[in-house]
């Protein structure tokens, strides 16, 4: 299924070297001012070629809205959009026509479909995430009106990680460096590691942390569509994602209940809050009004600019070495994608909960 | 939504202290021999009161099949089933009517619905997982015919964890001890920790590892319904789950691509395999024929047999102390639930892929 | 799929001679007073044995609610319910084990599933509609609060039909006679025809008219889930339904646009209404605030109490004659089923539209 | 929802006077030869300006495929496509900005969304059906390989109707006249009526008959997604559709069961067939291998080239008279749309049934 969401739904299409990437957003609330400059700026955040840490592939990546917006406002009808593919060096991939690249989806797609578009990974290319970022931008426009803000940042690259939690940093600083880490000093060390890895023709993984603030209590649908299950599914659907956790996550399994429980207390304004937020803003699958905090693990990029042994479609062993332009680390460009997926899920759950 | 799955679908109902827990399985393939003893035995694995490590609540938990099975075989029509609730000490929960228990879903359900069944957690009780285990047992009967086997085991309790991977153990041994850890010596240390924690009126978390063997290549639906995204969502929907990872997961983010890539090789029988399985059996969201391996983090149980401060529905501070019978650690009884969810997802993806 | 609805969803199970018929209602709004006597009374309206015009099969058909209701109110969690099958004369059907009854689903189910429960038609029995009536009763409880009222009545049996529209009758009178026709004189003629047909061991078809009043403008989701498309699908899913039309329907194709257009006019209270309602309350797939009016065609019951030639599962020709108790005309008992389906669809669309 | 289908799914977008109409086809089987000339020819069948019986609006309506096709074959990934809108005389609609046209969706959309694109009916324009025809053409390419053929034709315009059933005509002749009626003499009378109505600035309705041949037994999903319920919903979702019936439909309600039952008989080749096909190829919601036959009623077009009274958005009475180019009868151009919807539903049910 190339569709995500229940009320606010994105259906996407497009291959890396096809004519265009695009999608349809169904369920966009009507009457929302559509800030096209903002939408394009979100897309620019995931664009290749932003720094020496990312692929040199230059794509204009201009989004064209084809429907659902009238005189600057959403009408409630589906929003069709496309981003034309340009600057395709398809010939760079001719050698991949008959080869399965290690740890890519070449082999599994071939098993599943019996046919594959080998150019640039076809449908499995991260260019597919363009549709997600566009839909996420539309979602952010709605969430903004509800006072809900979504931020993500690089919290770990290889073995270099931030020591603090999201509350220890000014998250706006993440956008001031190419790694998208809110601590400039750590960001520089991460960048250095990425450059080092790149020089070796190798790649490296990392972790992105996401934070949703301003979220009302009551979002999430029990029992199979809990808020964190929907967020987890959305994050795990991003290329190269290998893990998802929220609140105290995996590290919290060593704690006692008496340590991890969030004690309720009055907020002094007639409402209820908690003394701590070990739960990550979600209890029983439903938001409790606290900040929602989660982490996503990304593996090192599978494409290496060095020779690797592999097997061809003819069953014979051979070698493969990527040509062309590739990211040594997905983290910097994955930050806006994580935000987009969080925005899509959050808005969907808001609309389900009629918030 | 109380439904999971696309082709093989479970819809569940039931509260802890209501008349019954149950569900409807839609999409069960026809003509499958229904081994009722096996289905009941799976349910018995999650039953309370199996050892001194779990709650003393005694429930017969007998499943009654109401439809969809004729003369011992599935007919392709929906399978309705119920498990009557018994031995309900609802009075044990009278004190919770007007109190929000810390890190439970009492508060969030109240925010969402404006009403809640406070008895035993109502719908948020882990008794809801009875439906999952029944559906998982039906799924296992089908998967068995396809040569697909699903196993889970406790790999960590608190800070006691297995040092090896699933290949280092005889997983059948997991069922020989109450912790469901395949290493008897580690199991005993885990049991000791749970008893210790229980004696303090406290609780502890842990990790369950799941393994799917015999899975053909080609399962999983790009791009939003990748196999690991569906597995992740299913696992995260289990009560107390806080994280999901597959393959090298979070730990693998420190690796280089050259370390983590799985090199393809010929299998000597005309087919293709990989030298390693860092990917955890899934590439690009589609199974590649290797064993599928994942891990699920569970937080310490929120219910403590000791006094905790909290707030009542009237907004005043108060205290709460659980009465009744509660698990100090969900891990042992969560093992069959993890297996059930893995079985449901795997069968659903098999049927989608027409395997 | 045994599920209908998007936000308010019914999933059903059950065979005619299995242990029980039942279902799960997901998406019931919380806080609604659940009038159990009303729900049972709705079920009693479709019960066999109400008069000499229907089957003599005597079923208590008592509904048991298993979840989702707490202290007399809905909680927002799924409502599981069952109706035990009783008074099963399964032996009456032994002769059907190896025979395909004409114009029944015996043959098509066998083609599709390779196995079938021959007793009483199994899943294809009209007893399946019990679940619909229960869910419809819950939906009516919610709709009532919104001022929306759903009525259906028998408007044609064989070639005896009402000459007027729904506005020409007091619809409450439909419940005063066994045919459920609001014109007592016509009802008597219809009853006479049914008795006559029954005496011949034959059966007869007819038409049920449905009316939804009090419906706000704005219900229905373009473009594939238009209100009348959802209503049509729901009605056509009822056993023996062969056609659906709304507004002027088939008869209106001979009209000119200048005759059939509904001219807008002011309603004298600052609002807008139409001078006529040829559209049947729906324009462009969305309700316009007028009464919604539709008609459903039902074929004559396929089960005859006379001998018919047929073919056995062994491929040889044979004959079949129904034993047991069967309706000569589905219309009288289908009226509450039509209402139930209309209630389910209308509530679902209300919740989608956040009305 | 702007999506139809379960396994083979179309999601559509686009307004009459927006940049483009388009959609995404998800679930297209891989490895199918994509005959672009055929797809364009299907689109040409619904194109305006084909004869003096349809609107004079001239649209090139060239479809551009953006993804999912590689080297002439489908790849199993989603097929994005667009058709640019051209020749938009948006100014023709300036007078409609503040007016609700009688029996159009102007008022209901405004009620539902609070905003509307008034140009050419916006989303409610029949130009939306372009997406359906494109998806239907893809479906036909797959069905053709399975030996399934879908045909539709105009069987009634106003009070002029064909006297025979589909078996009495050479359906290929339907494409030889602008009305798309397989009986040339009747076609000419229908054309005459349409011209007459057009000359009066008026419009007229009619009936389209659809026939699916070569369909295997076993298609259709009980109990809510019966084959005829899915077909009915799809047909009713077409602009101006007011009714759907299959088999003997509404007329058959006057028959006795002994007249309408289809008696099973051996087909002389070891298989089973029926002596008659009153059921219209569907029994119990599942195809039985016979030809599937259905009829769809279309109302007269709401847009009149004569003055009508109406009400403006300001609540004041006014008048409206269509300018521009409009069809006096939808039937001729609706034939390929009916076929497209039938193809989409049939392929979807084939894939669900794994045929």
CSV table of N, CA and C in Angstrom, one decimal, chain A residues 1-3 100-101 103-104 107-109 112-113 132 158 197 200 202-206 218 220-224 226 228 236-237 241-246 253-258 260-266 279 283 286-288 297-300 302 306 308-311 315, chain B residues 1-2 100-101 103 107-109 112-113 132 158 197 200 202-206 218 220-224 226 228 236-237 241-246 250 253-258 260-266 272 279 283 286-288 297-300 302 306 308-311 315:
chain,number,residue,atom,x,y,z
A,1,UNK,N,0.8,-1.2,0.0
A,1,UNK,CA,0.0,0.0,0.0
A,1,UNK,C,0.9,1.3,0.0
A,2,UNK,N,0.6,2.1,-0.9
A,2,UNK,CA,1.3,3.4,-1.0
A,2,UNK,C,0.5,4.5,-0.3
A,3,UNK,N,-0.3,4.1,0.6
A,3,UNK,CA,-1.2,5.1,1.3
A,3,UNK,C,-0.9,5.1,2.8
A,100,UNK,N,22.4,-7.3,-8.1
A,100,UNK,CA,21.7,-7.0,-6.8
A,100,UNK,C,22.7,-6.3,-5.9
A,101,UNK,N,22.5,-5.1,-5.6
A,101,UNK,CA,23.4,-4.4,-4.7
A,101,UNK,C,23.2,-4.9,-3.2
A,103,UNK,N,22.4,-5.2,0.6
A,103,UNK,CA,21.6,-4.5,1.5
A,103,UNK,C,20.7,-3.4,0.9
A,104,UNK,N,20.5,-3.5,-0.4
A,104,UNK,CA,19.5,-2.7,-1.0
A,104,UNK,C,18.2,-3.6,-1.2
A,107,UNK,N,17.1,-7.1,-4.7
A,107,UNK,CA,16.8,-8.5,-4.7
A,107,UNK,C,15.4,-8.8,-4.2
A,108,UNK,N,15.0,-8.1,-3.2
A,108,UNK,CA,13.6,-8.4,-2.6
A,108,UNK,C,12.6,-7.9,-3.6
A,109,UNK,N,12.8,-6.7,-4.2
A,109,UNK,CA,11.8,-6.3,-5.2
A,109,UNK,C,11.7,-7.3,-6.4
A,112,UNK,N,9.7,-10.2,-5.3
A,112,UNK,CA,8.3,-9.9,-5.1
A,112,UNK,C,7.6,-9.6,-6.5
A,113,UNK,N,8.2,-8.9,-7.3
A,113,UNK,CA,7.5,-8.4,-8.5
A,113,UNK,C,8.0,-9.1,-9.8
A,132,UNK,N,6.4,12.6,1.0
A,132,UNK,CA,6.2,12.7,2.4
A,132,UNK,C,6.4,14.1,2.9
A,158,UNK,N,27.0,7.8,14.2
A,158,UNK,CA,28.0,6.8,14.7
A,158,UNK,C,28.1,6.7,16.2
A,197,UNK,N,34.3,9.3,7.1
A,197,UNK,CA,33.7,8.1,6.5
A,197,UNK,C,33.5,8.2,5.0
A,200,UNK,N,36.5,7.6,3.0
A,200,UNK,CA,36.9,6.2,2.9
A,200,UNK,C,35.9,5.4,1.9
A,202,UNK,N,32.9,5.0,2.6
A,202,UNK,CA,32.1,4.3,3.5
A,202,UNK,C,30.9,5.1,3.9
A,203,UNK,N,30.1,4.6,4.8
A,203,UNK,CA,28.9,5.3,5.3
A,203,UNK,C,28.7,5.0,6.8
A,204,UNK,N,27.8,5.8,7.4
A,204,UNK,CA,27.6,5.7,8.9
A,204,UNK,C,26.2,5.9,9.2
A,205,UNK,N,25.7,5.3,10.3
A,205,UNK,CA,24.3,5.5,10.8
A,205,UNK,C,24.2,6.5,11.8
A,206,UNK,N,23.0,6.5,12.5
A,206,UNK,CA,22.8,7.5,13.5
A,206,UNK,C,21.3,7.5,14.1
A,218,UNK,N,-5.6,13.1,24.4
A,218,UNK,CA,-6.7,12.4,23.7
A,218,UNK,C,-6.4,11.9,22.3
A,220,UNK,N,-4.9,9.4,19.6
A,220,UNK,CA,-4.5,8.0,19.5
A,220,UNK,C,-5.7,7.1,19.6
A,221,UNK,N,-5.7,6.0,18.9
A,221,UNK,CA,-6.9,5.2,18.8
A,221,UNK,C,-6.6,3.8,19.3
A,222,UNK,N,-7.1,3.4,20.5
A,222,UNK,CA,-6.9,2.1,21.0
A,222,UNK,C,-7.6,1.0,20.1
A,223,UNK,N,-7.2,-0.2,20.1
A,223,UNK,CA,-6.0,-0.7,20.7
A,223,UNK,C,-4.9,-1.0,19.8
A,224,UNK,N,-5.2,-1.1,18.5
A,224,UNK,CA,-4.1,-1.4,17.5
A,224,UNK,C,-3.6,-0.2,16.8
A,226,UNK,N,-2.7,2.7,18.4
A,226,UNK,CA,-2.2,3.6,19.5
A,226,UNK,C,-1.3,4.7,18.8
A,228,UNK,N,1.6,5.9,19.6
A,228,UNK,CA,3.0,5.5,19.4
A,228,UNK,C,3.1,4.4,18.4
A,236,UNK,N,9.3,3.8,10.9
A,236,UNK,CA,9.9,2.6,10.4
A,236,UNK,C,9.7,2.5,8.9
A,237,UNK,N,8.8,3.2,8.3
A,237,UNK,CA,8.6,3.2,6.9
A,237,UNK,C,9.5,4.0,6.1
A,241,UNK,N,15.5,3.1,8.2
A,241,UNK,CA,15.1,3.1,9.6
A,241,UNK,C,15.2,1.7,10.1
A,242,UNK,N,15.7,1.5,11.3
A,242,UNK,CA,15.9,0.2,11.9
A,242,UNK,C,15.3,0.1,13.3
A,243,UNK,N,14.9,1.2,13.9
A,243,UNK,CA,14.3,1.1,15.2
A,243,UNK,C,13.6,2.3,15.6
A,244,UNK,N,12.6,2.2,16.5
A,244,UNK,CA,11.8,3.3,17.0
A,244,UNK,C,11.6,3.0,18.5
A,245,UNK,N,11.7,4.1,19.3
A,245,UNK,CA,11.4,4.0,20.7
A,245,UNK,C,10.8,5.4,21.1
A,246,UNK,N,10.0,5.3,22.2
A,246,UNK,CA,9.5,6.6,22.7
A,246,UNK,C,9.6,6.6,24.2
A,253,UNK,N,14.2,-0.1,30.2
A,253,UNK,CA,13.8,-1.5,30.7
A,253,UNK,C,14.6,-1.9,31.9
A,254,UNK,N,15.6,-1.2,32.2
A,254,UNK,CA,16.4,-1.5,33.4
A,254,UNK,C,15.8,-0.8,34.7
A,255,UNK,N,14.9,0.1,34.4
A,255,UNK,CA,14.3,0.8,35.6
A,255,UNK,C,13.2,0.0,36.3
A,256,UNK,N,13.0,0.5,37.5
A,256,UNK,CA,11.9,0.0,38.3
A,256,UNK,C,10.7,0.8,38.0
A,257,UNK,N,9.5,0.2,38.2
A,257,UNK,CA,8.3,1.0,38.1
A,257,UNK,C,8.3,2.2,38.9
A,258,UNK,N,8.8,2.1,40.1
A,258,UNK,CA,8.8,3.3,41.0
A,258,UNK,C,9.7,4.4,40.5
A,260,UNK,N,10.1,4.8,37.0
A,260,UNK,CA,9.7,5.3,35.7
A,260,UNK,C,8.3,5.9,35.7
A,261,UNK,N,7.5,5.5,36.7
A,261,UNK,CA,6.1,6.0,36.8
A,261,UNK,C,6.1,7.6,36.8
A,262,UNK,N,5.2,8.2,36.1
A,262,UNK,CA,5.0,9.6,36.1
A,262,UNK,C,3.9,10.0,37.1
A,263,UNK,N,4.3,10.6,38.2
A,263,UNK,CA,3.3,10.9,39.2
A,263,UNK,C,2.4,12.1,38.8
A,264,UNK,N,1.1,11.9,38.9
A,264,UNK,CA,0.2,13.0,38.6
A,264,UNK,C,0.3,14.1,39.7
A,265,UNK,N,0.1,15.3,39.2
A,265,UNK,CA,0.0,16.4,40.2
A,265,UNK,C,-0.9,17.5,39.6
A,266,UNK,N,-1.3,18.4,40.4
A,266,UNK,CA,-2.1,19.5,39.9
A,266,UNK,C,-1.2,20.5,39.3
A,279,UNK,N,7.1,8.8,30.3
A,279,UNK,CA,6.2,8.1,29.4
A,279,UNK,C,6.3,8.7,27.9
A,283,UNK,N,0.2,7.7,27.1
A,283,UNK,CA,-0.1,6.7,28.1
A,283,UNK,C,-1.3,5.9,27.6
A,286,UNK,N,-2.5,6.9,24.1
A,286,UNK,CA,-3.2,8.1,23.9
A,286,UNK,C,-2.4,9.3,24.5
A,287,UNK,N,-2.3,10.4,23.8
A,287,UNK,CA,-1.5,11.5,24.3
A,287,UNK,C,-2.1,12.0,25.6
A,288,UNK,N,-1.2,12.5,26.5
A,288,UNK,CA,-1.6,13.0,27.8
A,288,UNK,C,-1.4,14.5,28.0
A,297,UNK,N,16.2,5.1,14.8
A,297,UNK,CA,17.6,4.6,14.5
A,297,UNK,C,17.7,4.4,13.0
A,298,UNK,N,18.7,4.9,12.4
A,298,UNK,CA,19.0,4.8,10.9
A,298,UNK,C,20.3,4.0,10.7
A,299,UNK,N,20.3,3.1,9.9
A,299,UNK,CA,21.5,2.3,9.6
A,299,UNK,C,22.4,3.1,8.7
A,300,UNK,N,23.6,2.7,8.5
A,300,UNK,CA,24.5,3.3,7.6
A,300,UNK,C,24.0,3.0,6.2
A,302,UNK,N,23.5,1.9,2.5
A,302,UNK,CA,24.0,0.7,1.9
A,302,UNK,C,24.9,0.9,0.7
A,306,UNK,N,32.9,2.2,-2.9
A,306,UNK,CA,34.0,1.2,-2.9
A,306,UNK,C,33.5,-0.1,-3.4
A,308,UNK,N,32.3,-3.9,-3.7
A,308,UNK,CA,31.8,-4.9,-2.8
A,308,UNK,C,31.5,-6.1,-3.7
A,309,UNK,N,31.8,-7.3,-3.2
A,309,UNK,CA,31.3,-8.5,-3.9
A,309,UNK,C,29.8,-8.6,-3.9
A,310,UNK,N,29.2,-9.2,-4.9
A,310,UNK,CA,27.8,-9.5,-4.9
A,310,UNK,C,27.5,-10.6,-5.9
A,311,UNK,N,26.2,-10.7,-6.2
A,311,UNK,CA,25.7,-11.7,-7.1
A,311,UNK,C,24.8,-11.0,-8.2
A,315,UNK,N,22.8,-15.2,-11.3
A,315,UNK,CA,23.3,-16.1,-10.3
A,315,UNK,C,24.8,-16.3,-10.1
B,1,UNK,N,-9.3,2.4,16.4
B,1,UNK,CA,-9.6,1.2,15.6
B,1,UNK,C,-9.2,-0.1,16.4
B,2,UNK,N,-10.1,-1.0,16.5
B,2,UNK,CA,-9.9,-2.2,17.2
B,2,UNK,C,-9.7,-3.3,16.2
B,100,UNK,N,-6.8,8.6,39.3
B,100,UNK,CA,-6.0,8.3,38.1
B,100,UNK,C,-4.7,7.7,38.5
B,101,UNK,N,-4.6,6.4,38.2
B,101,UNK,CA,-3.3,5.7,38.6
B,101,UNK,C,-2.1,6.2,37.8
B,103,UNK,N,0.9,6.6,35.4
B,103,UNK,CA,1.5,5.9,34.2
B,103,UNK,C,0.5,4.8,33.7
B,107,UNK,N,-6.2,8.4,33.0
B,107,UNK,CA,-6.3,9.8,32.7
B,107,UNK,C,-6.6,10.0,31.2
B,108,UNK,N,-5.8,9.4,30.4
B,108,UNK,CA,-5.9,9.7,28.9
B,108,UNK,C,-7.3,9.1,28.4
B,109,UNK,N,-7.7,8.0,28.9
B,109,UNK,CA,-9.0,7.5,28.5
B,109,UNK,C,-10.1,8.5,28.9
B,112,UNK,N,-10.1,11.4,26.6
B,112,UNK,CA,-10.6,11.1,25.3
B,112,UNK,C,-12.0,10.8,25.3
B,113,UNK,N,-12.6,10.1,26.2
B,113,UNK,CA,-13.9,9.6,26.1
B,113,UNK,C,-14.9,10.3,27.1
B,132,UNK,N,-5.7,-11.4,21.0
B,132,UNK,CA,-4.6,-11.4,20.1
B,132,UNK,C,-4.0,-12.9,20.1
B,158,UNK,N,15.4,-6.3,33.4
B,158,UNK,CA,16.2,-5.3,34.1
B,158,UNK,C,17.5,-5.2,33.4
B,197,UNK,N,12.3,-7.8,43.1
B,197,UNK,CA,11.5,-6.6,42.8
B,197,UNK,C,10.1,-6.7,43.4
B,200,UNK,N,9.6,-6.1,46.9
B,200,UNK,CA,9.7,-4.6,47.3
B,200,UNK,C,8.4,-3.9,46.8
B,202,UNK,N,7.6,-3.5,43.9
B,202,UNK,CA,8.0,-2.8,42.7
B,202,UNK,C,7.9,-3.6,41.5
B,203,UNK,N,8.3,-3.1,40.3
B,203,UNK,CA,8.2,-3.8,39.1
B,203,UNK,C,9.4,-3.6,38.2
B,204,UNK,N,9.6,-4.3,37.1
B,204,UNK,CA,10.8,-4.2,36.3
B,204,UNK,C,10.5,-4.5,34.9
B,205,UNK,N,11.2,-3.9,34.0
B,205,UNK,CA,11.0,-4.0,32.5
B,205,UNK,C,11.9,-5.1,31.9
B,206,UNK,N,12.0,-5.1,30.6
B,206,UNK,CA,12.8,-6.0,29.9
B,206,UNK,C,12.6,-6.0,28.4
B,218,UNK,N,9.8,-11.9,-0.3
B,218,UNK,CA,8.7,-11.2,-1.0
B,218,UNK,C,7.6,-10.7,-0.1
B,220,UNK,N,5.8,-8.2,2.5
B,220,UNK,CA,5.9,-6.7,2.9
B,220,UNK,C,5.4,-5.9,1.7
B,221,UNK,N,4.7,-4.8,2.0
B,221,UNK,CA,4.1,-4.0,1.0
B,221,UNK,C,4.7,-2.6,1.0
B,222,UNK,N,5.5,-2.2,0.1
B,222,UNK,CA,6.0,-0.8,0.0
B,222,UNK,C,4.9,0.2,-0.3
B,223,UNK,N,5.1,1.4,0.2
B,223,UNK,CA,6.2,2.0,0.9
B,223,UNK,C,5.8,2.2,2.3
B,224,UNK,N,4.5,2.3,2.7
B,224,UNK,CA,4.1,2.6,4.0
B,224,UNK,C,3.8,1.4,4.8
B,226,UNK,N,5.6,-1.5,5.0
B,226,UNK,CA,6.8,-2.4,4.9
B,226,UNK,C,6.6,-3.4,6.0
B,228,UNK,N,8.6,-4.6,8.2
B,228,UNK,CA,9.1,-4.2,9.6
B,228,UNK,C,8.2,-3.1,10.2
B,236,UNK,N,4.3,-2.5,19.0
B,236,UNK,CA,4.2,-1.3,19.8
B,236,UNK,C,2.7,-1.2,20.3
B,237,UNK,N,1.8,-1.9,19.7
B,237,UNK,CA,0.4,-1.9,20.2
B,237,UNK,C,0.2,-2.7,21.4
B,241,UNK,N,4.7,-1.8,25.8
B,241,UNK,CA,5.8,-1.7,24.8
B,241,UNK,C,6.3,-0.3,24.6
B,242,UNK,N,7.6,-0.1,24.6
B,242,UNK,CA,8.2,1.2,24.5
B,242,UNK,C,9.1,1.3,23.3
B,243,UNK,N,9.5,0.2,22.7
B,243,UNK,CA,10.4,0.3,21.6
B,243,UNK,C,10.4,-0.9,20.7
B,244,UNK,N,10.9,-0.8,19.5
B,244,UNK,CA,10.9,-1.9,18.5
B,244,UNK,C,12.2,-1.7,17.7
B,245,UNK,N,12.9,-2.7,17.4
B,245,UNK,CA,14.0,-2.6,16.5
B,245,UNK,C,14.2,-4.0,15.8
B,246,UNK,N,14.8,-4.0,14.6
B,246,UNK,CA,15.0,-5.2,13.9
B,246,UNK,C,16.4,-5.2,13.3
B,250,UNK,N,19.1,-0.3,17.0
B,250,UNK,CA,19.8,0.9,17.6
B,250,UNK,C,21.3,0.7,17.7
B,253,UNK,N,23.7,1.6,14.7
B,253,UNK,CA,23.9,3.0,14.1
B,253,UNK,C,25.4,3.4,14.2
B,254,UNK,N,26.2,2.7,15.0
B,254,UNK,CA,27.6,3.0,15.2
B,254,UNK,C,28.4,2.3,14.1
B,255,UNK,N,27.8,1.4,13.4
B,255,UNK,CA,28.6,0.7,12.4
B,255,UNK,C,28.7,1.5,11.1
B,256,UNK,N,29.8,1.1,10.3
B,256,UNK,CA,29.9,1.6,9.0
B,256,UNK,C,29.1,0.7,8.0
B,257,UNK,N,28.8,1.2,6.9
B,257,UNK,CA,28.1,0.5,5.9
B,257,UNK,C,28.9,-0.8,5.5
B,258,UNK,N,30.2,-0.6,5.4
B,258,UNK,CA,31.0,-1.8,5.0
B,258,UNK,C,31.0,-2.9,6.1
B,260,UNK,N,28.0,-3.4,8.0
B,260,UNK,CA,26.6,-3.8,8.2
B,260,UNK,C,26.0,-4.4,6.9
B,261,UNK,N,26.6,-4.0,5.8
B,261,UNK,CA,26.0,-4.6,4.6
B,261,UNK,C,26.1,-6.1,4.5
B,262,UNK,N,25.0,-6.7,4.1
B,262,UNK,CA,25.0,-8.2,3.9
B,262,UNK,C,25.3,-8.5,2.5
B,263,UNK,N,26.5,-9.2,2.3
B,263,UNK,CA,27.0,-9.5,1.0
B,263,UNK,C,26.2,-10.7,0.4
B,264,UNK,N,25.7,-10.5,-0.8
B,264,UNK,CA,25.0,-11.6,-1.5
B,264,UNK,C,26.0,-12.7,-1.9
B,265,UNK,N,25.6,-13.9,-1.9
B,265,UNK,CA,26.4,-15.0,-2.4
B,265,UNK,C,25.5,-16.1,-2.9
B,266,UNK,N,26.1,-17.0,-3.6
B,266,UNK,CA,25.2,-18.1,-4.1
B,266,UNK,C,25.1,-19.2,-3.0
B,272,UNK,N,20.2,-17.7,-4.2
B,272,UNK,CA,21.0,-16.6,-3.7
B,272,UNK,C,20.7,-16.4,-2.2
B,279,UNK,N,20.7,-7.4,8.3
B,279,UNK,CA,19.4,-6.7,7.9
B,279,UNK,C,18.2,-7.3,8.7
B,283,UNK,N,14.8,-6.4,3.7
B,283,UNK,CA,15.5,-5.3,2.9
B,283,UNK,C,14.5,-4.5,2.1
B,286,UNK,N,10.9,-5.6,2.6
B,286,UNK,CA,10.4,-6.9,2.0
B,286,UNK,C,11.3,-8.0,2.5
B,287,UNK,N,10.7,-9.1,2.9
B,287,UNK,CA,11.5,-10.2,3.4
B,287,UNK,C,12.4,-10.7,2.3
B,288,UNK,N,13.7,-11.2,2.7
B,288,UNK,CA,14.6,-11.6,1.7
B,288,UNK,C,14.9,-13.2,1.9
B,297,UNK,N,11.0,-3.6,23.4
B,297,UNK,CA,11.3,-3.2,24.8
B,297,UNK,C,10.0,-3.0,25.6
B,298,UNK,N,10.0,-3.5,26.8
B,298,UNK,CA,8.8,-3.4,27.7
B,298,UNK,C,9.2,-2.6,28.9
B,299,UNK,N,8.4,-1.6,29.3
B,299,UNK,CA,8.6,-0.9,30.5
B,299,UNK,C,8.2,-1.7,31.7
B,300,UNK,N,8.7,-1.2,32.9
B,300,UNK,CA,8.2,-1.8,34.1
B,300,UNK,C,6.7,-1.6,34.3
B,302,UNK,N,3.2,-0.5,35.5
B,302,UNK,CA,2.9,0.7,36.2
B,302,UNK,C,2.2,0.5,37.5
B,306,UNK,N,2.7,-0.7,46.3
B,306,UNK,CA,3.1,0.3,47.3
B,306,UNK,C,2.4,1.6,47.1
B,308,UNK,N,1.6,5.3,46.2
B,308,UNK,CA,2.1,6.4,45.3
B,308,UNK,C,1.2,7.6,45.4
B,309,UNK,N,1.8,8.8,45.4
B,309,UNK,CA,0.9,10.0,45.3
B,309,UNK,C,0.2,10.0,43.9
B,310,UNK,N,-0.9,10.6,43.9
B,310,UNK,CA,-1.6,10.9,42.6
B,310,UNK,C,-2.7,11.9,42.8
B,311,UNK,N,-3.5,12.1,41.7
B,311,UNK,CA,-4.6,13.1,41.7
B,311,UNK,C,-5.9,12.4,41.4
B,315,UNK,N,-9.6,16.5,41.1
B,315,UNK,CA,-8.5,17.5,41.0
B,315,UNK,C,-7.7,17.6,42.2
